[in-house]
Amino acid sequence: MALKGAGAEEKELENHQGERLVRLSNPNVAAMQEDVLYHFSLSTSSHDLPAMFGDVKFVCVGGSSSRMLTFIKYVATELGLGRTGDEYPNICSGTDRYAMYKVGPVLSVSHGMGIPSIAIMLHELIKLLYHARCTDVTIIRIGTSGGIGLEPGSVVITRQAVDACFKPEFEQIILGKRVVRSTDLDEGLVQELLRCSGDLSEFATVVGNTMCTLDFYEGQGRLDGALCSYTEKDKQDYLRAAHAAGIRNIEMESSVFAAMCSACGLRAAVVCVTLLDRLKGDQISSPHEVLAEYQQRPQRLVGHFIGKSLGRA
Amino acid sequence: MALKGAGAEEKELENHQGERLVRLSNPNVAAMQEDVLYHFSLSTSSHDLPAMFGDVKFVCVGGSSSRMLTFIKYVATELGLGRTGDEYPNICSGTDRYAMYKVGPVLSVSHGMGIPSIAIMLHELIKLLYHARCTDVTIIRIGTSGGIGLEPGSVVITRQAVDACFKPEFEQIILGKRVVRSTDLDEGLVQELLRCSGDLSEFATVVGNTMCTLDFYEGQGRLDGALCSYTEKDKQDYLRAAHAAGIRNIEMESSVFAAMCSACGLRAAVVCVTLLDRLKGDQISSPHEVLAEYQQRPQRLVGHFIGKSLGRA
């Protein structure tokens, strides 16, 4: 059985042209007559997913829907994929759960905040790519984060996503039992992205571990939430221990993103800008323009990477 | 120290008029010069929070921003709080993380999907109510859910929020250590809401336990996600055990909602409609109009409750 399973998996990994396929880790979906991707307001019976998405090679995901619209406009212009005056309608306009935009081989999708929100999106996105028979897909999360010991505005490319106990694991409860998955990311892609940042030479970029938490306030040791039962010293001890464990930033989606993409054969990376240095404070109080410019940095880095991959940069 | 703590807490619970105050479980906030509620794009220095929100008595929260706009228009019309043609601008228009609307004493706020997303919103909402010096606030989550053994469209008023192991607990990691909080809700409010449903007599309403999970697919035993490693029988066994434990519906926010509101002195309830019976399937494939009508049911129930509380129903 183990051999048969491994064989079937290898068979699914590549098609006859040697292209890497998106695979599901669920045999049930292939047998379904219709698949409703409820939170996208799309379905295999009402939409021609291969025609709509079959050419997708790069998927970029981020928390905010307006940021993902900005991103698709940016890559369209920067890489000459769109024409002046082109509009990018929201493909998921039938729902307000997520927003999705596309230009050429690039898909841009919002995922809201936190592990559960991005997990729902990824389940449906991976099924969408599977139904559309996409090949050789690279997926990159472009997000915001709190830095540890970095100048605000620095960009972190994630080497390893770790949990709030600094372990490279994603734990979830399935049918009432704990299941632990690894949070591996593509090391080659990390190095490619780092080279792209070198090409640009516009902002500081480091490779480091990223801590993924289930809460923004107590879960990240902030002192300014509605609840807090520890001291400034407790917080500093925790953040310094995180730094010693190689953690350079904290966000709320990377662990499940790494675990799910790895399980389904997607080459994945996480690129986040740091909005503040958590060793120096908790509140995000920089002026709006400064924060807005910071948030463009992962977009510029990943836009350059896509352009280079397409031979346009 | 324990006595002093308890005394301080009691002192904070009521003001001189005997009104119940919103309290924080964090002494640091009172000492802050400015408090930036980052994910609302509001701040104590740029906004007069007591003037904007001081009269709030009812806060309704739900996942979808468009549903929360529908709700504020509905209560405005139904309870005669607004005038024909009134517009309800999004108070959080400086961000796309959450949307917030207000009419008279009613505040309507979206929270996205999942525990982390609603937790960020609640930290900032509870601080907002505290800064605004609100008193006697009732907060109700109006949401959607999957039912267990109920006709689709049934409404569940939550007696107790439980986790994926059926325990009435909310567990989180704070500074790398597990902290468990209780998920108590206001029993009197449950009974008041049940009476309101009886007044309306428009749809089936039950009181039951609500299971709160961190995932919509594997975390709720669905067979149709991108990943699934169990059988239909495993799923049925799990859902039937949940039913035997008094669980009547499954959603993704109730446990942290109950835990945080209880810790901060807010009278809280959870009212969710069930979109499908999970014993009979996983996909939400009812026609759009049917689902849209289902989603109005918690709004009608809670709208009637607010009207009755204000002496208008």
Coordinates of C-alpha atoms in Angstrom, one line a residue, chain A residues 8-254:
Chain A
A8 CA 0.3 7.3 -7.4
E9 CA 1.7 10.5 -5.9
E10 CA 4.7 10.6 -8.2
K11 CA 2.4 10.0 -11.2
E12 CA 0.4 13.0 -10.1
L13 CA 3.4 15.2 -9.7
E14 CA 4.3 15.5 -13.3
N15 CA 2.3 15.3 -16.6
H16 CA 3.6 14.0 -19.9
Q17 CA 5.3 17.3 -20.7
G18 CA 7.3 17.0 -17.5
E19 CA 5.4 19.9 -15.9
R20 CA 4.7 19.9 -12.2
L21 CA 1.0 19.5 -11.5
V22 CA -1.0 20.9 -8.6
R23 CA -2.1 17.8 -6.6
L24 CA -4.8 17.4 -3.9
S25 CA -4.2 15.4 -0.8
N26 CA -7.8 14.2 -1.0
P27 CA -9.1 11.4 -3.3
N28 CA -12.7 12.5 -2.9
V29 CA -12.6 15.6 -5.0
A30 CA -11.9 13.8 -8.3
A31 CA -15.2 11.8 -7.8
M32 CA -17.4 14.9 -7.1
Q33 CA -19.9 15.8 -9.8
E34 CA -19.8 19.5 -8.9
D35 CA -17.4 21.3 -6.6
V36 CA -18.7 24.6 -5.1
L37 CA -15.9 26.8 -4.0
Y38 CA -18.3 28.6 -1.7
H39 CA -16.1 31.3 -0.3
F40 CA -15.0 32.3 -3.8
S41 CA -18.5 32.2 -5.2
L42 CA -17.2 30.0 -8.0
S43 CA -18.1 26.4 -9.0
T44 CA -17.0 23.7 -11.4
S45 CA -20.5 23.6 -12.9
S46 CA -21.1 27.4 -13.3
H47 CA -17.6 28.4 -14.3
D48 CA -15.1 27.0 -16.9
L49 CA -12.1 26.9 -14.5
P50 CA -9.5 25.6 -17.0
A51 CA -10.4 28.4 -19.4
M52 CA -10.4 31.0 -16.7
F53 CA -7.3 29.9 -14.8
G54 CA -5.4 27.3 -16.8
D55 CA -2.5 29.6 -17.7
V56 CA -1.8 30.7 -14.0
K57 CA 1.9 30.3 -13.1
F58 CA 2.2 32.8 -10.2
V59 CA -0.2 33.2 -7.3
C60 CA 0.3 36.0 -4.9
V61 CA -1.7 36.2 -1.7
G62 CA -2.0 38.8 1.0
G63 CA -4.4 39.8 3.8
S64 CA -5.9 43.0 2.4
S65 CA -8.2 43.0 -0.6
S66 CA -7.3 46.5 -1.6
R67 CA -3.5 45.7 -1.4
M68 CA -4.1 42.7 -3.7
L69 CA -5.8 45.0 -6.3
T70 CA -2.9 47.4 -6.1
F71 CA -0.6 44.5 -6.7
I72 CA -2.3 43.2 -9.8
K73 CA -2.3 46.8 -11.3
Y74 CA 1.4 47.1 -10.4
V75 CA 2.5 43.8 -12.1
A76 CA 0.3 44.5 -15.1
T77 CA 2.0 47.9 -15.6
E78 CA 5.5 47.0 -14.5
L79 CA 5.7 43.7 -16.6
G80 CA 3.7 45.0 -19.6
L81 CA 1.1 42.3 -19.1
G82 CA -1.9 44.7 -19.3
R83 CA -2.7 47.7 -21.4
T84 CA -3.2 51.3 -20.2
G85 CA -6.7 51.8 -18.9
D86 CA -7.3 48.1 -18.4
E87 CA -9.7 47.3 -15.5
Y88 CA -9.2 44.4 -13.2
P89 CA -12.6 43.2 -12.0
N90 CA -12.9 41.2 -8.8
I91 CA -13.4 37.5 -10.0
C92 CA -15.0 36.8 -6.6
S93 CA -17.5 39.7 -6.8
G94 CA -20.3 37.3 -5.7
T95 CA -19.0 37.3 -2.2
D96 CA -17.1 39.6 0.2
R97 CA -15.1 36.9 1.9
Y98 CA -12.1 37.2 -0.5
A99 CA -11.1 39.2 -3.5
M100 CA -9.3 37.8 -6.6
Y101 CA -7.7 39.5 -9.6
K102 CA -5.8 38.2 -12.6
V103 CA -3.6 39.5 -15.3
G104 CA -1.8 37.0 -17.7
P105 CA -0.2 34.2 -15.7
V106 CA -0.5 36.1 -12.4
L107 CA -3.3 35.6 -9.9
S108 CA -3.7 37.9 -6.9
V109 CA -5.9 36.7 -4.0
S110 CA -6.7 38.2 -0.6
H111 CA -6.9 36.0 2.5
G112 CA -8.0 38.1 5.4
M113 CA -6.2 37.8 8.8
G114 CA -5.2 34.7 10.6
I115 CA -4.7 30.9 10.1
P116 CA -8.3 29.9 9.8
S117 CA -9.1 32.7 7.2
I118 CA -6.1 31.9 5.0
A119 CA -6.7 28.1 5.4
I120 CA -10.3 28.4 4.0
M121 CA -8.9 30.4 1.1
L122 CA -6.1 27.9 0.4
H123 CA -8.4 24.9 0.4
E124 CA -10.5 26.5 -2.3
L125 CA -7.5 28.0 -4.2
I126 CA -5.7 24.7 -4.4
K127 CA -8.8 23.0 -5.6
L128 CA -9.3 25.8 -8.2
L129 CA -5.7 25.3 -9.5
Y130 CA -6.3 21.5 -9.6
H131 CA -9.7 21.8 -11.4
A132 CA -8.0 24.3 -13.8
R133 CA -5.2 21.8 -14.5
C134 CA -2.5 24.4 -13.7
T135 CA 1.2 23.4 -13.9
D136 CA 4.4 24.7 -12.5
V137 CA 2.7 27.1 -10.1
T138 CA 4.7 29.2 -7.6
I139 CA 2.7 30.8 -4.8
I140 CA 4.0 33.7 -2.6
R141 CA 2.5 35.3 0.4
I142 CA 3.2 39.1 0.4
G143 CA 2.3 40.5 3.8
T144 CA 3.0 42.7 6.8
S145 CA 4.5 41.7 10.1
G146 CA 6.2 42.9 13.2
G147 CA 10.0 42.7 13.2
I148 CA 12.3 41.6 15.9
G149 CA 15.6 43.6 16.0
L150 CA 15.2 45.0 12.5
E151 CA 14.8 48.5 11.2
P152 CA 11.1 49.1 10.4
G153 CA 10.5 48.7 6.6
S154 CA 13.0 45.8 6.4
V155 CA 11.7 42.8 4.3
V156 CA 12.0 39.3 5.7
I157 CA 12.0 36.3 3.4
T158 CA 11.0 33.3 5.5
R159 CA 13.4 30.5 5.9
Q160 CA 11.2 28.5 8.2
A161 CA 7.7 29.2 9.6
V162 CA 7.6 28.4 13.3
D163 CA 4.8 28.4 16.0
A164 CA 4.5 30.4 19.2
C165 CA 6.8 27.9 20.9
F166 CA 9.4 28.4 18.1
K167 CA 8.8 24.9 16.6
P168 CA 8.7 24.4 12.8
E169 CA 5.3 22.8 13.0
F170 CA 1.7 23.5 12.2
E171 CA -0.7 21.8 14.7
Q172 CA -4.3 21.4 14.0
I173 CA -7.3 19.4 15.5
I174 CA -8.8 16.9 13.0
L175 CA -11.8 14.9 14.2
G176 CA -10.9 15.9 17.8
K177 CA -7.2 14.6 17.5
R178 CA -4.0 16.6 17.3
V179 CA -2.3 16.4 13.9
V180 CA 1.1 18.0 13.3
R181 CA 2.4 19.0 9.9
S182 CA 5.8 20.3 8.9
T183 CA 6.2 23.9 7.6
D184 CA 8.8 23.4 5.0
L185 CA 9.3 26.1 2.4
D186 CA 11.3 26.0 -0.9
E187 CA 14.9 26.8 -0.1
G188 CA 15.8 27.5 -3.8
L189 CA 13.0 30.0 -4.0
V190 CA 14.2 31.8 -0.9
Q191 CA 17.6 32.3 -2.6
E192 CA 16.1 33.4 -5.8
L193 CA 14.0 36.0 -4.0
L194 CA 17.1 37.2 -2.0
R195 CA 19.0 37.7 -5.4
C196 CA 16.0 39.7 -6.7
S197 CA 16.2 42.0 -3.6
G198 CA 20.0 42.4 -4.4
D199 CA 19.1 43.3 -8.0
L200 CA 16.7 46.0 -6.8
S201 CA 18.9 47.3 -4.0
E202 CA 16.0 49.5 -2.7
F203 CA 15.5 48.3 0.9
A204 CA 17.1 46.0 3.5
T205 CA 16.1 42.3 3.0
V206 CA 17.0 39.4 5.3
V207 CA 16.3 35.7 5.4
G208 CA 15.0 34.5 8.8
N209 CA 12.5 32.4 10.6
T210 CA 9.0 33.8 10.9
M211 CA 6.8 33.1 13.9
C212 CA 3.1 32.5 13.2
T213 CA 0.7 33.2 16.0
L214 CA -3.1 32.8 16.5
D215 CA -3.4 36.3 18.1
F216 CA -2.1 39.8 17.4
Y217 CA -2.1 41.1 21.0
E218 CA -1.5 38.5 23.8
G219 CA -0.3 35.9 21.3
Q220 CA 2.5 38.2 20.2
G221 CA 3.3 39.5 23.7
R222 CA 1.8 43.0 23.1
L223 CA 1.1 45.1 26.2
D224 CA -1.6 47.2 24.6
G225 CA -4.6 44.8 24.1
A226 CA -7.9 44.7 25.9
L227 CA -6.3 41.8 28.0
C228 CA -2.8 41.6 29.2
S229 CA -1.5 39.7 32.3
Y230 CA 2.3 39.9 31.9
T231 CA 5.0 42.6 32.3
E232 CA 7.2 44.5 29.9
K233 CA 10.1 42.3 31.2
D234 CA 8.2 39.0 30.4
K235 CA 7.5 40.4 26.9
Q236 CA 11.1 41.3 26.3
D237 CA 12.3 37.9 27.6
Y238 CA 10.0 36.2 25.1
L239 CA 10.9 38.3 22.1
R240 CA 14.6 38.0 22.8
A241 CA 14.3 34.2 23.1
A242 CA 12.5 34.3 19.7
H243 CA 15.3 36.4 18.2
A244 CA 17.9 33.9 19.6
A245 CA 15.9 31.1 17.9
G246 CA 16.5 32.9 14.5
I247 CA 13.0 34.5 14.4
R248 CA 13.1 37.9 12.7
N249 CA 9.4 38.6 12.3
I250 CA 5.9 37.7 13.5
E251 CA 2.8 37.3 11.5
M252 CA -0.4 35.2 11.5
E253 CA -0.6 33.0 8.4
S254 CA 2.8 31.6 7.4

